[in-house]
mmCIF file of C-alpha atoms in Angstrom:
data_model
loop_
_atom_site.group_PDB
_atom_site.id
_atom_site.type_symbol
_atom_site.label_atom_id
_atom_site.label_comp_id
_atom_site.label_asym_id
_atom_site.label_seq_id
_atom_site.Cartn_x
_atom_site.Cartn_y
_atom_site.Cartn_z
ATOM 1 C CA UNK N 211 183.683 144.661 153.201
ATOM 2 C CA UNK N 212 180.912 145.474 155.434
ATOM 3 C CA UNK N 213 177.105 145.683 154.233
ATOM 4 C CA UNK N 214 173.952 146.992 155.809
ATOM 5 C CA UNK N 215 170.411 145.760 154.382
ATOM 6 C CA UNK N 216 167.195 147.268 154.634
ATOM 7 C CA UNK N 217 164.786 144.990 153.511
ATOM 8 C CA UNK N 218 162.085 146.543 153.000
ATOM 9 C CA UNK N 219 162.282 149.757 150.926
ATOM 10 C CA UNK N 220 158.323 150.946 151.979
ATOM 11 C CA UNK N 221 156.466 150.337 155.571
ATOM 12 C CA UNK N 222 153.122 151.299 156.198
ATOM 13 C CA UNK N 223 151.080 150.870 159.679
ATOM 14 C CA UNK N 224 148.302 152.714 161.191
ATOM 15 C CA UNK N 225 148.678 155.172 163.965
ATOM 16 C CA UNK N 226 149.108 153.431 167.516
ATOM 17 C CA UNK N 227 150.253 150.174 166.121
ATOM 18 C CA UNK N 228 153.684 148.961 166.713
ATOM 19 C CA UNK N 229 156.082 149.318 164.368
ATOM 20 C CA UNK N 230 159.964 147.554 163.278
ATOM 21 C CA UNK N 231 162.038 148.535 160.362
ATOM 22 C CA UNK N 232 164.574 145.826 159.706
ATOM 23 C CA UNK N 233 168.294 146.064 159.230
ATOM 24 C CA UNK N 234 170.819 143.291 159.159
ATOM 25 C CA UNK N 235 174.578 144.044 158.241
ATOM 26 C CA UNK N 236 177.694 142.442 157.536
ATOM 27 C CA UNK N 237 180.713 142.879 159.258
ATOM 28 C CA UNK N 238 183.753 140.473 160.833
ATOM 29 C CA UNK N 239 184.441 142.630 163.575
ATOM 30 C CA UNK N 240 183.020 145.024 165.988
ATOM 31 C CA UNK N 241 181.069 147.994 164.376
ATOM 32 C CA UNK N 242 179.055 150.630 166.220
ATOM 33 C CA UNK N 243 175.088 150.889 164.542
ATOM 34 C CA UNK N 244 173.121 154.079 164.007
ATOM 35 C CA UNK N 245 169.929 154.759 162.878
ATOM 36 C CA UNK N 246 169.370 158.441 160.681
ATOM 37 C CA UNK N 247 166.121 160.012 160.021
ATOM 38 C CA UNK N 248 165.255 162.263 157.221
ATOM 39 C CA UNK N 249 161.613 163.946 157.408
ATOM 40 C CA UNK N 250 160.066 165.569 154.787
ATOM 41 C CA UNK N 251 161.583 168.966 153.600
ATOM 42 C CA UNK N 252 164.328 168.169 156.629
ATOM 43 C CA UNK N 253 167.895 167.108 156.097
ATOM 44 C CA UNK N 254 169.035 163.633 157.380
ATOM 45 C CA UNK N 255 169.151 163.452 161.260
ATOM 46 C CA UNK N 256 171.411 161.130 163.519
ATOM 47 C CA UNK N 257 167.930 159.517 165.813
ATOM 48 C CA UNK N 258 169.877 156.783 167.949
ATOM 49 C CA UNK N 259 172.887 155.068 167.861
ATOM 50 C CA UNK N 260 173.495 151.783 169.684
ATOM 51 C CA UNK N 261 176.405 152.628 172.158
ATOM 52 C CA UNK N 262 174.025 155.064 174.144
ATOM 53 C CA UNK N 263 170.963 152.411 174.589
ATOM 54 C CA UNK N 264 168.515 155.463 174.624
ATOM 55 C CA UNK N 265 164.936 155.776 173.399
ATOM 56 C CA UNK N 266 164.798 158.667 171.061
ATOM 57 C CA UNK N 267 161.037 159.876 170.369
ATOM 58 C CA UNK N 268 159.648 156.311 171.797
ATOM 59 C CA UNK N 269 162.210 154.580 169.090
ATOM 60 C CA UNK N 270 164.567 151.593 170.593
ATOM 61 C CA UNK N 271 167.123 149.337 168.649
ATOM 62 C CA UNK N 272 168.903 146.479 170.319
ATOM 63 C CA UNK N 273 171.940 145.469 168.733
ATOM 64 C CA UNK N 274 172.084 141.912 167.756
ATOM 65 C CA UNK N 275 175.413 140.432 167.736
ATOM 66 C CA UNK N 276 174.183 136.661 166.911
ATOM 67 C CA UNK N 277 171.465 137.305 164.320
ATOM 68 C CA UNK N 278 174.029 140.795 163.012
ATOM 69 C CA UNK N 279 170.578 142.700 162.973
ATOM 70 C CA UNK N 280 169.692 146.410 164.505
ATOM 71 C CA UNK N 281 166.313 146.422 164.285
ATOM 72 C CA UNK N 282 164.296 149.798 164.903
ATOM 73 C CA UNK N 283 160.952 149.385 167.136
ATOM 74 C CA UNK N 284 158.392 151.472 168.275
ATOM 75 C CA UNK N 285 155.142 150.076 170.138
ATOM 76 C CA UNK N 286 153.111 152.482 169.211
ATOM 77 C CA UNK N 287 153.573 155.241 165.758
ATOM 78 C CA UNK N 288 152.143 158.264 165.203
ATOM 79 C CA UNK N 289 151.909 160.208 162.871
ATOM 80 C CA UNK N 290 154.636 162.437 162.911
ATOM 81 C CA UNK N 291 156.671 159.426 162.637
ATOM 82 C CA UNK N 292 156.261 159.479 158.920
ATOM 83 C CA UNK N 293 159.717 159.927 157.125
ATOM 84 C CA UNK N 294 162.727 157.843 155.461
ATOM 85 C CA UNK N 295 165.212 155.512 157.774
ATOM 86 C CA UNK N 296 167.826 155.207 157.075
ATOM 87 C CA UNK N 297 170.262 152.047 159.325
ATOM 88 C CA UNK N 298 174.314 153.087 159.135
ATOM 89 C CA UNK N 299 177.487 150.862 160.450
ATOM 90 C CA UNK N 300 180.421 152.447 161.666
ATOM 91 C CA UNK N 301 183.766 150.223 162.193
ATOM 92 C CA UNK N 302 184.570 150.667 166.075
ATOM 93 C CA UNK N 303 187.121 152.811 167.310
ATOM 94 C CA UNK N 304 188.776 156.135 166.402
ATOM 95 C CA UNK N 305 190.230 156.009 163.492
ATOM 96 C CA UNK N 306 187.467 154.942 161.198
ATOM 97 C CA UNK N 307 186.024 158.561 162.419
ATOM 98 C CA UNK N 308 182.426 159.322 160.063
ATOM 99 C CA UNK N 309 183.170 156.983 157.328
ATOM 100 C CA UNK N 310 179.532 155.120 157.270
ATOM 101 C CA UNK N 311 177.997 152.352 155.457
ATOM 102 C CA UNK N 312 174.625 153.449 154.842
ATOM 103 C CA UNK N 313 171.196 151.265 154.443
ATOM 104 C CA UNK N 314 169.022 151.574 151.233
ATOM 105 C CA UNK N 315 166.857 152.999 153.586
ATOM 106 C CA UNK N 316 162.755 152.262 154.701
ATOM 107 C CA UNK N 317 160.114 154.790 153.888
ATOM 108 C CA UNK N 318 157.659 154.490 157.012
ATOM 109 C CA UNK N 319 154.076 155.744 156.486
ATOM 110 C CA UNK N 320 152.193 156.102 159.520
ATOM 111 C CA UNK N 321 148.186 156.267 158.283
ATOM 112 C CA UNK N 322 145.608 157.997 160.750
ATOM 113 C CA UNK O 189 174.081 178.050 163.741
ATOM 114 C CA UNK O 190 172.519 177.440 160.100
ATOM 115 C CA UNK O 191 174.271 173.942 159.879
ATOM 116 C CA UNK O 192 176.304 172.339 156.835
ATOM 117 C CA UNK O 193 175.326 174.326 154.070
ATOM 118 C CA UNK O 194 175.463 173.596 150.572
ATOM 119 C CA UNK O 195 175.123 175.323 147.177
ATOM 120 C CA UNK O 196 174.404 175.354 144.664
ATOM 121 C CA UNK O 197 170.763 172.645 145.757
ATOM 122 C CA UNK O 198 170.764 171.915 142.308
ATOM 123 C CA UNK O 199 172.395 172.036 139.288
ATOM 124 C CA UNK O 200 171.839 171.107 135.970
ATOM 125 C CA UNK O 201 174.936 170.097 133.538
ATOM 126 C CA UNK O 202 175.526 168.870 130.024
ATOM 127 C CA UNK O 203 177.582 165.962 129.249
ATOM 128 C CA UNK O 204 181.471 167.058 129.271
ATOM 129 C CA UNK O 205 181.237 170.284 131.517
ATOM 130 C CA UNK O 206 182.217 170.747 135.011
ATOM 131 C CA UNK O 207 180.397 170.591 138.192
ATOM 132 C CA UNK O 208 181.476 172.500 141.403
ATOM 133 C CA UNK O 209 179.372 171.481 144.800
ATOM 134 C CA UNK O 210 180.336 173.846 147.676
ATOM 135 C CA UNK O 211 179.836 172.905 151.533
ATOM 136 C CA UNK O 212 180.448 174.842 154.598
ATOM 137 C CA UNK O 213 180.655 172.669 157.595
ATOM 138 C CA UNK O 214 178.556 173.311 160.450
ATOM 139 C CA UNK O 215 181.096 176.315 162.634
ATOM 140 C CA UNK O 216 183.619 174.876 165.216
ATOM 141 C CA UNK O 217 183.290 171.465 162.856
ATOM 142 C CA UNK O 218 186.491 170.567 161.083
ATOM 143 C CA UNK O 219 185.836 167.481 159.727
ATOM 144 C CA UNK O 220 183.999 167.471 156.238
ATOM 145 C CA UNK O 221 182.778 164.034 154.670
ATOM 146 C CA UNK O 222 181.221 163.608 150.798
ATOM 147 C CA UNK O 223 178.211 161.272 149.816
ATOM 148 C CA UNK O 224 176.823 160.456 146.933
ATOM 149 C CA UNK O 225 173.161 159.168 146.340
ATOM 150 C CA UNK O 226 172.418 157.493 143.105
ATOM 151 C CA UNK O 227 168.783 156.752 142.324
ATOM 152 C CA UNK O 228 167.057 153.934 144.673
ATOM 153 C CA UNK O 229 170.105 153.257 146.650
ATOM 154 C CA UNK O 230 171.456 154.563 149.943
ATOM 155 C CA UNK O 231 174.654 156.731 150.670
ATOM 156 C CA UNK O 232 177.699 156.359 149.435
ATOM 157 C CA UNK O 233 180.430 157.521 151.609
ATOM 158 C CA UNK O 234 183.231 159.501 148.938
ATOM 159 C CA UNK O 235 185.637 161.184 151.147
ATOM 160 C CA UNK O 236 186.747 162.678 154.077
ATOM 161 C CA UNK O 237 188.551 165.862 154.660
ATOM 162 C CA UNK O 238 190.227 168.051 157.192
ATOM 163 C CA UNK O 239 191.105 171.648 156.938
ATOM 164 C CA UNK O 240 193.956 171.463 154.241
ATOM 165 C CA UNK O 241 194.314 167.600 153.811
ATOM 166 C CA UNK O 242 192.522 164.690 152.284
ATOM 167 C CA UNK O 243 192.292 161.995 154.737
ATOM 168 C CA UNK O 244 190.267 158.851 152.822
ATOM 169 C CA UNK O 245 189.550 159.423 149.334
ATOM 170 C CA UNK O 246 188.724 155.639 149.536
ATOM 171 C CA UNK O 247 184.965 155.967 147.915
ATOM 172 C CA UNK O 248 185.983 158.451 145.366
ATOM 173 C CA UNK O 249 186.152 157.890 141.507
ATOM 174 C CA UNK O 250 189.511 157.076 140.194
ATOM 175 C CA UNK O 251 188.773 159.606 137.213
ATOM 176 C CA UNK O 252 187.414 163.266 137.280
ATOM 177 C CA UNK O 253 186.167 163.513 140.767
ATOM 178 C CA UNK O 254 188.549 165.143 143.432
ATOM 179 C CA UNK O 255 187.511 167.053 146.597
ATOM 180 C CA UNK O 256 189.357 169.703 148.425
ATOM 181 C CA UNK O 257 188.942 171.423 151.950
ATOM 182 C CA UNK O 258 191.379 174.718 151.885
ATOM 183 C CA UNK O 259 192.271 176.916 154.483
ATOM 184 C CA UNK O 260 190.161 179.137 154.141
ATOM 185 C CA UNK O 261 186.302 178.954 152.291
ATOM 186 C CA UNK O 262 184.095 176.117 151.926
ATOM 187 C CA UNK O 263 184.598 172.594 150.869
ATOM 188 C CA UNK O 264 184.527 171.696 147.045
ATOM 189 C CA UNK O 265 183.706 168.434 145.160
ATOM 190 C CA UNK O 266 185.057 168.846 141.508
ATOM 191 C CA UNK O 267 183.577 166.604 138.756
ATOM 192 C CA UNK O 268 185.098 167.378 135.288
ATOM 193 C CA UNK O 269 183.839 165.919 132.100
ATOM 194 C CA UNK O 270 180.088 164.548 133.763
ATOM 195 C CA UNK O 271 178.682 162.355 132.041
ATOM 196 C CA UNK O 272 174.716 161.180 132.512
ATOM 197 C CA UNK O 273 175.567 158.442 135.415
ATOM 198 C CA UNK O 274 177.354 161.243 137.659
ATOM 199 C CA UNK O 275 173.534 162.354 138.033
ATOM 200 C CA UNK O 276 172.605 162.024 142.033
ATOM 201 C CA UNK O 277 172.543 163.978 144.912
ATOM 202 C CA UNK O 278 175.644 164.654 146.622
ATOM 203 C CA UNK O 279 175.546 165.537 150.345
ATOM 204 C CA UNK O 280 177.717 166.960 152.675
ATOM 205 C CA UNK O 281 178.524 166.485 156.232
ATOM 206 C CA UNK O 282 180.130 167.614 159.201
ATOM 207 C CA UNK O 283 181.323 166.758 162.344
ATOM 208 C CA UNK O 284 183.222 167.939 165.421
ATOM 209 C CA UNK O 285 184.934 164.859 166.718
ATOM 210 C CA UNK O 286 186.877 162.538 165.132
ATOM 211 C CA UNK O 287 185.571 159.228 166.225
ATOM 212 C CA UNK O 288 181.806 160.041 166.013
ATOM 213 C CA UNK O 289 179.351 158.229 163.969
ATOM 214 C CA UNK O 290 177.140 161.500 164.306
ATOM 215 C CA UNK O 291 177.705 163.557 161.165
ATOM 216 C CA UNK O 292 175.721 166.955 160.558
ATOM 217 C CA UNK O 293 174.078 166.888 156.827
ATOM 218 C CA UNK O 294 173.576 169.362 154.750
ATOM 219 C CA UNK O 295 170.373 169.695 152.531
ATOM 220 C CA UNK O 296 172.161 168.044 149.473
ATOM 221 C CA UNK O 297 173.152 169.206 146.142
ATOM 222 C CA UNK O 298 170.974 167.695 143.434
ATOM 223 C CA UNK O 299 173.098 167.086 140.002
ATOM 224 C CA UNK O 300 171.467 166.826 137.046
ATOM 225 C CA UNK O 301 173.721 165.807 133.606
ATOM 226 C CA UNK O 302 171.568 166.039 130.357
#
C-alpha cells in the first residue's frame, strides 16, 4: 500500500529565508504527487502538482524518483505563506481518479 | 460558484445516535469523494461517488458508515450508532474530471460524539 510522510509536523523560519517542507512516500509504481494548502479560516487548496512543473506563489517541488521524496521549496517566505501543507500521492492513470493518500501534514510559520 | 458545500460544520452527537453529513459538489462537478480526519493525522480517503452509484467504498467502515450520492440533492455520509472514536472532521470533495488529482474541498463537517 502506498504511504506519504511528512516529517515534520511544525516548521518555523523567518520572513525572506528559504524554506523546504519534506515529504517522502511509498509506492512500487508510478504515482503522480501534489502538494494542498489550507490557510487559516480557508478550505484545503490544490497549490502544485508535479506533472505541470510550475511555480505556484514562488513554491517548486521536484519529484524524486530515486530518493521517492517531493520536497516543497521556496527561497525566500513571507508571510502570507503561513498555513498547513499538506503532500498527497495519486496512483497514475485514469482510473484511480481522486482517490489520494494524504500526508500528516507540516504547519509552516513564517515569523516577521 | 460557492464551491463544495457542507452542512451541517458541526455537529455534536451522543453515543448510539445517528449522524447525517450533507455535501453539494461544486456545480458541473459529478464526482463526490469522502475524508475523514481523526485527531493529529492526515486525510483519510472513505469513498467515492458518482451521481447514483458508489464507485470505491474501499476506505469506508465495514459497520455503520455508508454514503450515498442520489439523483437528485446533495451527497450524504450516514453513521448509525457513533460511538466516541467516530469523532473527526469529515470533508467533502469534488471534482470535474475523472482522472484528476485536483479535488475541490469543502469547509468540513466537524463531528463531535459525547
Amino acid at each position: 500500500a502506498q504511504r506519504v510522510t511528512q516529517p515534520e509536523k511544525l516548521l518555523s523560519v523567518f520572513k525572506g529565508a528559504p524554506v523546504e517542507l519534506k515529504c517522502n512516500y511509498s509506492y512500487s509504481g508510478s504515482p503522480e504527487l501534489f502538494w494542498y494548502v489550507q490557510y487559516s479560516r480557508q478550505r484545503l487548496q490544490l497549490l502544485l502538482r508535479h506533472i505541470s512543473r510550475e511555480s505556484i506563489k514562488g513554491f517548486t517541488a521536484d519529484l524524486n524518483k530515486g530518493e521517492t521524496s517531493f520536497h516543497l521549496k521556496k527561497p525566500f517566505a513571507q508571510e502570507e505563506d503561513s498555513a498547513m501543507y499538506y503532500c498527497a500521492l495519486k496512483l497514475a492513470g485514469g482510473t484511480s481518479y481522486g482517490k489520494l493518500t494524504f500526508g500528516q501534514g507540516t504547519i509552516l510559520t513564517v515569523h516577521p | 460558484n460557492a464551491g463544495v458545500m457542507q452542512n451541517p460544520r458541526h455537529l455534536v452527537r451522543r453515543r448510539g445516535q445517528e449522524a447525517r453529513l450533507r455535501c453539494s459538489p461544486m456545480k458541473g462537478h459529478s464526482h463526490v469523494y469522502w475524508y475523514r480526519q481523526l485527531p493529529e493525522e492526515g486525510l483519510k480517503f472513505m469513498v467515492y461517488l458518482q451521481k447514483e452509484n458508489i464507485i470505491d467504498e474501499s476506505g469506508m467502515p465495514k459497520e455503520r458508515f455508508s454514503a450515498e450520492f442520489p439523483k437528485e440533492g446533495p451527497s450524504i455520509l450516514r453513521i448509525q450508532q457513533v460511538v466516541r472514536g467516530d469523532s473527526a472532521a469529515y470533508f467533502c470533495a469534488s471534482s470535474q474530471a475523472i482522472s484528476t488529482g485536483e479535488l475541490f474541498f469543502g469547509e468540513g463537517s466537524r463531528l463531535t460524539v459525547l
